[in-house]
């Protein structure tokens, strides 16, 4: 596709001025590209900081209005709810997941009652916030059981759908759970509840600060390598996505983000379905660190987020979502 050469051709001509650079831009960010994660805690009137994630907070339910209002004002299309579960509510079976008065269920009801269709709500379907061992499913001899876990995920999915969840996001990497959840939702008249599959979720060390945020860090025994993906693999990622699409996923997630841009691109090119990227907690903390240390400025955030768009992501889960209006303006 080379149509000329130097000196007749000078690619720098198009880059000379700001207006020209804006004219030829291939990718950009708008508020529609962001999903805002929100951490929930028990209690009243609390906005609690999280040591490993500067600028991110855990909110009590009565404080939700304030953050959801501001997300809607910023035109963010969807929020994602994550509960910090007190240790006395955790057990080996993660039964708190099925408590209709748990934090996520309460938040869903309150937000849906007040805002209805003004903003989408996504919820993880997985047991890790609720298990005393920190794993995403039932544990037997250090192995996370697949089919037995799915049975619980079905009830968790239906409960969250009943409480008003718009987008169920199974994040546990059990085999076959998308198909089973889809069938169960349809059978129970939740045909229109969307499923965003964390289809490609790697067993990553970038999740550390998140586990701190939801209170599972010190509980987690071992690692998640017998269910989350091996980061040495990419063909396997395509098999995971192909299966989840067949089973009925409406959208898929690749996670973490920045170290996996190649995977985002492969998935988008091959399947042409909505692909989301998750800029995870470890990525967030690293970017915050480099800014704190004065190594760089907000531009680094934009650069990393645009790279997801360039790779082919439709939207990005990012802990910066609520501050991007300011960052974009700077
Ligand atoms: C739960 C879940 C995790 C994250 C989102 N959902 C952690 C994990 O799988 O251990 C991580 C998000 C982040 O690090 O920002 N299954």
Coordinates of C-alpha atoms and ligand atoms in Angstrom, one line a residue:
X1 CA 0.0 0.0 0.0
X2 CA 3.0 2.3 -0.4
X3 CA 1.8 5.1 -2.6
X4 CA 4.9 7.3 -2.9
X5 CA 8.3 7.7 -1.3
X6 CA 10.5 10.4 0.3
X7 CA 10.9 13.2 -0.5
X8 CA 7.5 13.3 -2.2
X9 CA 6.0 11.5 0.7
X10 CA 6.4 12.9 4.2
X11 CA 4.2 11.3 6.8
X12 CA 5.1 14.1 9.2
X13 CA 3.0 16.5 7.1
X14 CA -0.2 15.2 8.7
X15 CA 1.3 15.4 12.2
X16 CA 2.4 19.0 11.9
X17 CA -0.5 20.8 13.6
X18 CA -2.9 19.9 16.3
X19 CA -6.0 20.3 14.1
X20 CA -4.5 17.9 11.5
X21 CA -3.6 15.4 14.2
X22 CA -7.1 15.5 15.4
X23 CA -8.4 15.1 11.9
X24 CA -6.5 11.9 11.2
X25 CA -6.9 10.3 14.6
X26 CA -7.9 6.7 14.3
X27 CA -9.0 6.0 17.9
X28 CA -10.3 8.1 20.7
X29 CA -11.9 7.8 24.1
X30 CA -15.5 8.9 25.0
X31 CA -17.4 8.3 28.2
X32 CA -19.1 5.4 26.4
X33 CA -15.9 3.5 26.6
X34 CA -15.8 3.1 30.3
X35 CA -17.2 0.8 32.9
X36 CA -16.8 2.0 36.5
X37 CA -16.1 -0.6 39.3
X38 CA -17.6 0.2 42.7
X39 CA -16.6 -1.5 45.9
X40 CA -19.3 -1.9 48.5
X41 CA -19.0 -2.2 52.3
X42 CA -21.3 -2.8 55.2
X43 CA -22.2 0.0 57.6
X44 CA -23.4 3.6 57.2
X45 CA -22.0 6.8 55.9
X46 CA -18.5 5.5 55.0
X47 CA -16.2 6.2 52.2
X48 CA -13.2 4.1 53.0
X49 CA -9.9 4.3 51.2
X50 CA -8.0 1.3 50.0
X51 CA -4.4 1.2 50.8
X52 CA -3.2 -0.5 47.6
X53 CA -5.5 1.6 45.4
X54 CA -5.0 5.3 45.9
X55 CA -8.1 7.3 44.8
X56 CA -10.4 4.3 44.9
X57 CA -12.8 3.8 47.8
X58 CA -15.3 1.4 49.3
X59 CA -18.7 2.8 49.8
X60 CA -21.6 2.0 52.1
X61 CA -25.0 1.5 50.4
X62 CA -26.3 4.9 51.7
X63 CA -23.4 6.6 49.8
X64 CA -24.2 5.0 46.5
X65 CA -26.4 7.8 45.2
X66 CA -23.5 10.1 45.2
X67 CA -21.3 8.0 43.1
X68 CA -24.0 6.7 40.7
X69 CA -25.3 10.2 40.2
X70 CA -21.9 11.3 39.2
X71 CA -21.4 8.4 36.9
X72 CA -24.7 9.1 35.1
X73 CA -23.8 12.8 34.8
X74 CA -20.5 11.8 33.2
X75 CA -22.4 9.5 30.7
X76 CA -20.7 6.4 31.9
X77 CA -22.9 3.6 30.5
X78 CA -22.3 0.9 33.2
X79 CA -21.0 0.3 36.7
X80 CA -19.7 -2.9 38.1
X81 CA -20.4 -3.9 41.7
X82 CA -17.9 -5.7 43.9
X83 CA -18.6 -6.4 47.6
X84 CA -16.1 -6.4 50.5
X85 CA -17.4 -9.2 52.6
X86 CA -16.8 -9.3 56.3
X87 CA -14.9 -12.4 57.3
X88 CA -17.7 -13.7 59.6
X89 CA -20.0 -13.9 56.5
X90 CA -17.5 -16.1 54.6
X91 CA -17.5 -19.9 54.7
X92 CA -16.1 -22.7 52.6
X93 CA -19.2 -22.9 50.5
X94 CA -19.6 -19.2 49.9
X95 CA -23.2 -19.3 50.9
X96 CA -23.4 -15.5 51.4
X97 CA -23.5 -15.4 47.5
X98 CA -27.1 -16.6 47.8
X99 CA -28.2 -14.3 50.6
X100 CA -30.8 -12.0 49.1
X101 CA -29.8 -9.4 51.6
X102 CA -26.1 -9.4 50.7
X103 CA -24.4 -6.2 49.8
X104 CA -24.7 -6.7 46.0
X105 CA -28.4 -7.6 46.2
X106 CA -29.1 -4.6 48.4
X107 CA -27.2 -2.3 46.1
X108 CA -28.9 -3.6 43.0
X109 CA -32.3 -3.0 44.4
X110 CA -31.6 0.5 45.5
X111 CA -29.9 1.6 42.3
X112 CA -32.5 0.0 40.1
X113 CA -35.3 1.5 42.1
X114 CA -33.8 5.0 41.8
X115 CA -32.2 5.0 38.4
X116 CA -34.0 2.2 36.5
X117 CA -32.6 2.3 32.9
X118 CA -30.4 5.3 33.3
X119 CA -27.3 3.2 33.8
X120 CA -26.4 -0.4 33.4
X121 CA -25.2 -2.6 36.3
X122 CA -22.8 -5.5 35.9
X123 CA -22.2 -8.0 38.6
X124 CA -19.5 -10.7 38.8
X125 CA -20.8 -14.3 39.0
X126 CA -18.3 -16.1 41.1
X127 CA -17.9 -17.1 44.7
X128 CA -14.5 -15.6 45.7
X129 CA -15.9 -12.6 47.6
X130 CA -17.7 -15.1 49.8
X131 CA -15.5 -18.1 50.4
X132 CA -13.3 -18.4 53.4
X133 CA -10.5 -19.8 51.2
X134 CA -10.7 -17.0 48.6
X135 CA -11.3 -19.3 45.6
X136 CA -14.0 -18.8 43.0
X137 CA -15.6 -22.1 43.6
X138 CA -16.0 -25.1 45.9
X139 CA -12.7 -26.5 47.0
X140 CA -11.8 -30.2 47.4
X141 CA -8.2 -31.2 48.1
X142 CA -6.9 -27.8 46.7
X143 CA -8.9 -28.4 43.5
X144 CA -11.8 -26.1 42.6
X145 CA -14.7 -28.3 41.6
X146 CA -16.3 -27.4 38.3
X147 CA -19.8 -28.8 38.0
X148 CA -20.6 -28.5 41.7
X149 CA -19.6 -24.8 41.5
X150 CA -21.8 -24.2 38.5
X151 CA -24.8 -25.3 40.4
X152 CA -24.3 -22.5 42.9
X153 CA -23.5 -20.0 40.1
X154 CA -26.9 -20.7 38.6
X155 CA -28.6 -19.6 41.8
X156 CA -26.3 -16.6 42.2
X157 CA -27.0 -15.6 38.6
X158 CA -30.8 -15.9 38.9
X159 CA -30.8 -14.0 42.3
X160 CA -28.7 -11.2 40.9
X161 CA -31.0 -11.0 37.8
X162 CA -34.0 -10.9 40.0
X163 CA -32.5 -8.1 42.0
X164 CA -32.1 -6.0 38.9
X165 CA -28.7 -6.9 37.5
X166 CA -28.5 -6.0 33.7
X167 CA -25.3 -7.8 32.8
X168 CA -24.2 -11.0 34.5
X169 CA -20.4 -11.4 34.3
X170 CA -19.3 -14.9 35.2
X171 CA -15.7 -14.5 36.2
X172 CA -14.7 -17.8 37.6
X173 CA -13.5 -19.7 34.5
X174 CA -15.5 -22.8 35.2
X175 CA -16.1 -24.9 32.1
X176 CA -19.6 -24.8 30.6
X177 CA -21.0 -22.2 33.0
X178 CA -22.1 -19.8 30.3
X179 CA -24.4 -22.3 28.6
X180 CA -25.8 -23.5 31.9
X181 CA -26.5 -19.9 33.1
X182 CA -28.1 -18.9 29.8
X183 CA -30.4 -21.9 30.0
X184 CA -31.3 -21.3 33.6
X185 CA -32.0 -17.6 33.0
X186 CA -34.2 -18.4 30.0
X187 CA -36.1 -21.0 31.9
X188 CA -36.8 -18.5 34.6
X189 CA -38.0 -15.7 32.3
X190 CA -34.8 -13.7 32.3
X191 CA -34.3 -14.0 28.6
X192 CA -33.1 -10.4 28.2
X193 CA -30.5 -10.4 30.9
X194 CA -27.1 -10.0 29.2
X195 CA -24.1 -12.2 29.8
X196 CA -20.7 -10.8 29.7
X197 CA -18.3 -13.7 29.9
X198 CA -14.9 -13.2 31.4
X199 CA -14.0 -15.7 28.7
X200 CA -10.3 -15.0 28.8
X201 CA -9.2 -14.5 32.3
X202 CA -5.6 -15.3 33.1
X203 CA -4.2 -16.5 36.4
X204 CA -2.5 -13.2 37.0
X205 CA -0.4 -11.5 39.7
X206 CA -1.9 -8.2 38.7
X207 CA -5.1 -8.9 40.8
X208 CA -3.4 -8.3 44.1
X209 CA -4.8 -4.9 45.0
X210 CA -8.3 -6.0 44.1
X211 CA -8.1 -8.9 46.5
X212 CA -7.1 -6.4 49.1
X213 CA -10.1 -4.2 48.2
X214 CA -12.6 -7.1 48.5
X215 CA -10.9 -8.6 51.6
X216 CA -9.8 -11.9 50.1
X217 CA -6.1 -11.3 49.9
X218 CA -5.0 -12.8 53.1
X219 CA -7.4 -15.7 52.8
X220 CA -6.4 -17.0 49.4
X221 CA -4.7 -20.3 49.7
X222 CA -2.4 -21.2 46.8
X223 CA -3.2 -19.7 43.4
X224 CA -5.9 -19.9 40.8
X225 CA -3.9 -21.7 38.2
X226 CA -6.2 -24.8 38.0
X227 CA -9.0 -22.7 36.6
X228 CA -7.8 -19.3 35.3
X229 CA -5.7 -19.4 32.2
X230 CA -2.0 -19.9 31.8
X231 CA -0.4 -16.6 30.6
X232 CA 1.9 -18.5 28.3
X233 CA -1.1 -19.3 26.0
X234 CA -3.1 -17.5 23.3
X235 CA -4.6 -20.2 21.1
X236 CA -6.3 -21.5 24.2
X237 CA -7.9 -18.0 24.6
X238 CA -9.5 -18.4 21.2
X239 CA -10.9 -21.7 22.2
X240 CA -12.4 -20.3 25.4
X241 CA -14.0 -17.5 23.5
X242 CA -15.4 -19.8 20.7
X243 CA -17.0 -22.0 23.4
X244 CA -18.5 -19.1 25.3
X245 CA -20.0 -17.6 22.2
X246 CA -21.5 -21.0 21.3
X247 CA -22.9 -21.2 24.8
X248 CA -24.6 -17.8 24.5
X249 CA -22.3 -15.1 25.7
X250 CA -23.4 -11.7 24.5
X251 CA -20.0 -10.1 25.1
X252 CA -16.6 -11.2 26.3
X253 CA -13.9 -9.9 28.5
X254 CA -10.1 -10.2 28.3
X255 CA -8.4 -9.7 31.6
X256 CA -5.9 -8.3 32.6
X257 CA -5.5 -5.6 30.0
X258 CA -2.2 -4.1 29.2
X259 CA -0.1 -7.3 29.1
X260 CA -2.8 -8.9 26.9
X261 CA -3.3 -6.4 24.1
X262 CA -2.4 -9.2 21.6
X263 CA -5.2 -11.3 23.0
X264 CA -7.8 -8.5 22.7
X265 CA -6.8 -8.0 19.1
X266 CA -6.9 -11.7 18.2
X267 CA -10.3 -12.1 19.8
X268 CA -11.8 -9.0 18.1
X269 CA -10.4 -9.9 14.7
X270 CA -11.5 -13.5 14.8
X271 CA -15.0 -13.2 16.4
X272 CA -16.2 -9.7 15.7
X273 CA -18.2 -9.5 18.8
X274 CA -18.2 -6.9 21.6
X275 CA -14.9 -7.3 23.5
X276 CA -14.2 -5.6 26.7
X277 CA -10.8 -5.1 28.4
X278 CA -10.3 -5.0 32.1
X279 CA -7.5 -2.7 33.2
X280 CA -7.0 -4.5 36.5
X281 CA -6.1 -3.3 39.9
X282 CA -2.3 -4.1 39.6
X283 CA -2.2 -2.0 36.4
X284 CA -4.1 0.8 38.1
X285 CA -1.7 0.8 41.1
X286 CA 1.4 0.8 38.8
X287 CA 0.1 3.8 36.8
X288 CA -0.7 5.6 40.1
X289 CA 2.7 4.9 41.4
X290 CA 4.5 6.3 38.4
X291 CA 2.4 9.5 38.6
X292 CA 3.0 9.8 42.3
X293 CA 6.7 9.5 41.8
X294 CA 6.6 12.3 39.3
X295 CA 7.9 10.0 36.6
X296 CA 5.0 11.1 34.4
X297 CA 1.6 12.7 34.3
X298 CA -2.0 11.9 33.4
X299 CA -1.1 11.4 29.8
X300 CA 0.1 7.9 30.8
X301 CA -3.4 7.0 31.7
X302 CA -4.8 8.1 28.3
X303 CA -2.0 6.4 26.5
X304 CA -2.7 3.1 28.2
X305 CA -6.5 3.4 27.7
X306 CA -6.2 4.3 24.0
X307 CA -4.0 1.2 23.5
X308 CA -7.1 -0.9 24.4
X309 CA -9.1 0.8 21.8
X310 CA -6.4 0.4 19.2
X311 CA -6.2 -3.3 20.0
X312 CA -10.0 -3.5 19.4
X313 CA -11.7 -3.3 22.7
X314 CA -15.2 -1.8 22.7
X315 CA -15.0 -0.7 26.3
X316 CA -12.7 -0.8 29.3
X317 CA -13.3 -1.6 32.9
X318 CA -11.1 0.9 34.6
X319 CA -10.7 2.4 38.1
X320 CA -10.0 5.7 36.5
X321 CA -13.5 5.8 34.9
X322 CA -14.9 8.4 37.3
X323 CA -11.9 10.8 36.8
X324 CA -11.5 10.5 33.1
X325 CA -13.6 13.6 32.3
X326 CA -11.0 15.7 34.2
X327 CA -8.1 13.7 32.7
X328 CA -9.4 14.2 29.2
X329 CA -9.9 17.9 29.7
X330 CA -6.3 18.5 31.0
Ligands
LIG1 C1 -13.2 -12.3 41.0 C2 -12.5 -11.1 40.3 C3 -11.1 -10.8 40.4 C4 -11.0 -9.6 39.7 C5 -12.3 -9.2 39.3 N1 -13.2 -10.2 39.6 C6 -10.0 -11.4 41.1 C7 -9.6 -12.7 41.0 O1 -10.0 -13.4 40.0 O2 -8.8 -13.2 41.8 C8 -9.8 -8.8 39.6 C9 -9.9 -7.3 39.2 C10 -8.8 -6.5 39.4 O3 -7.7 -6.9 39.8 O4 -8.9 -5.3 39.3 N2 -13.2 -13.5 40.3

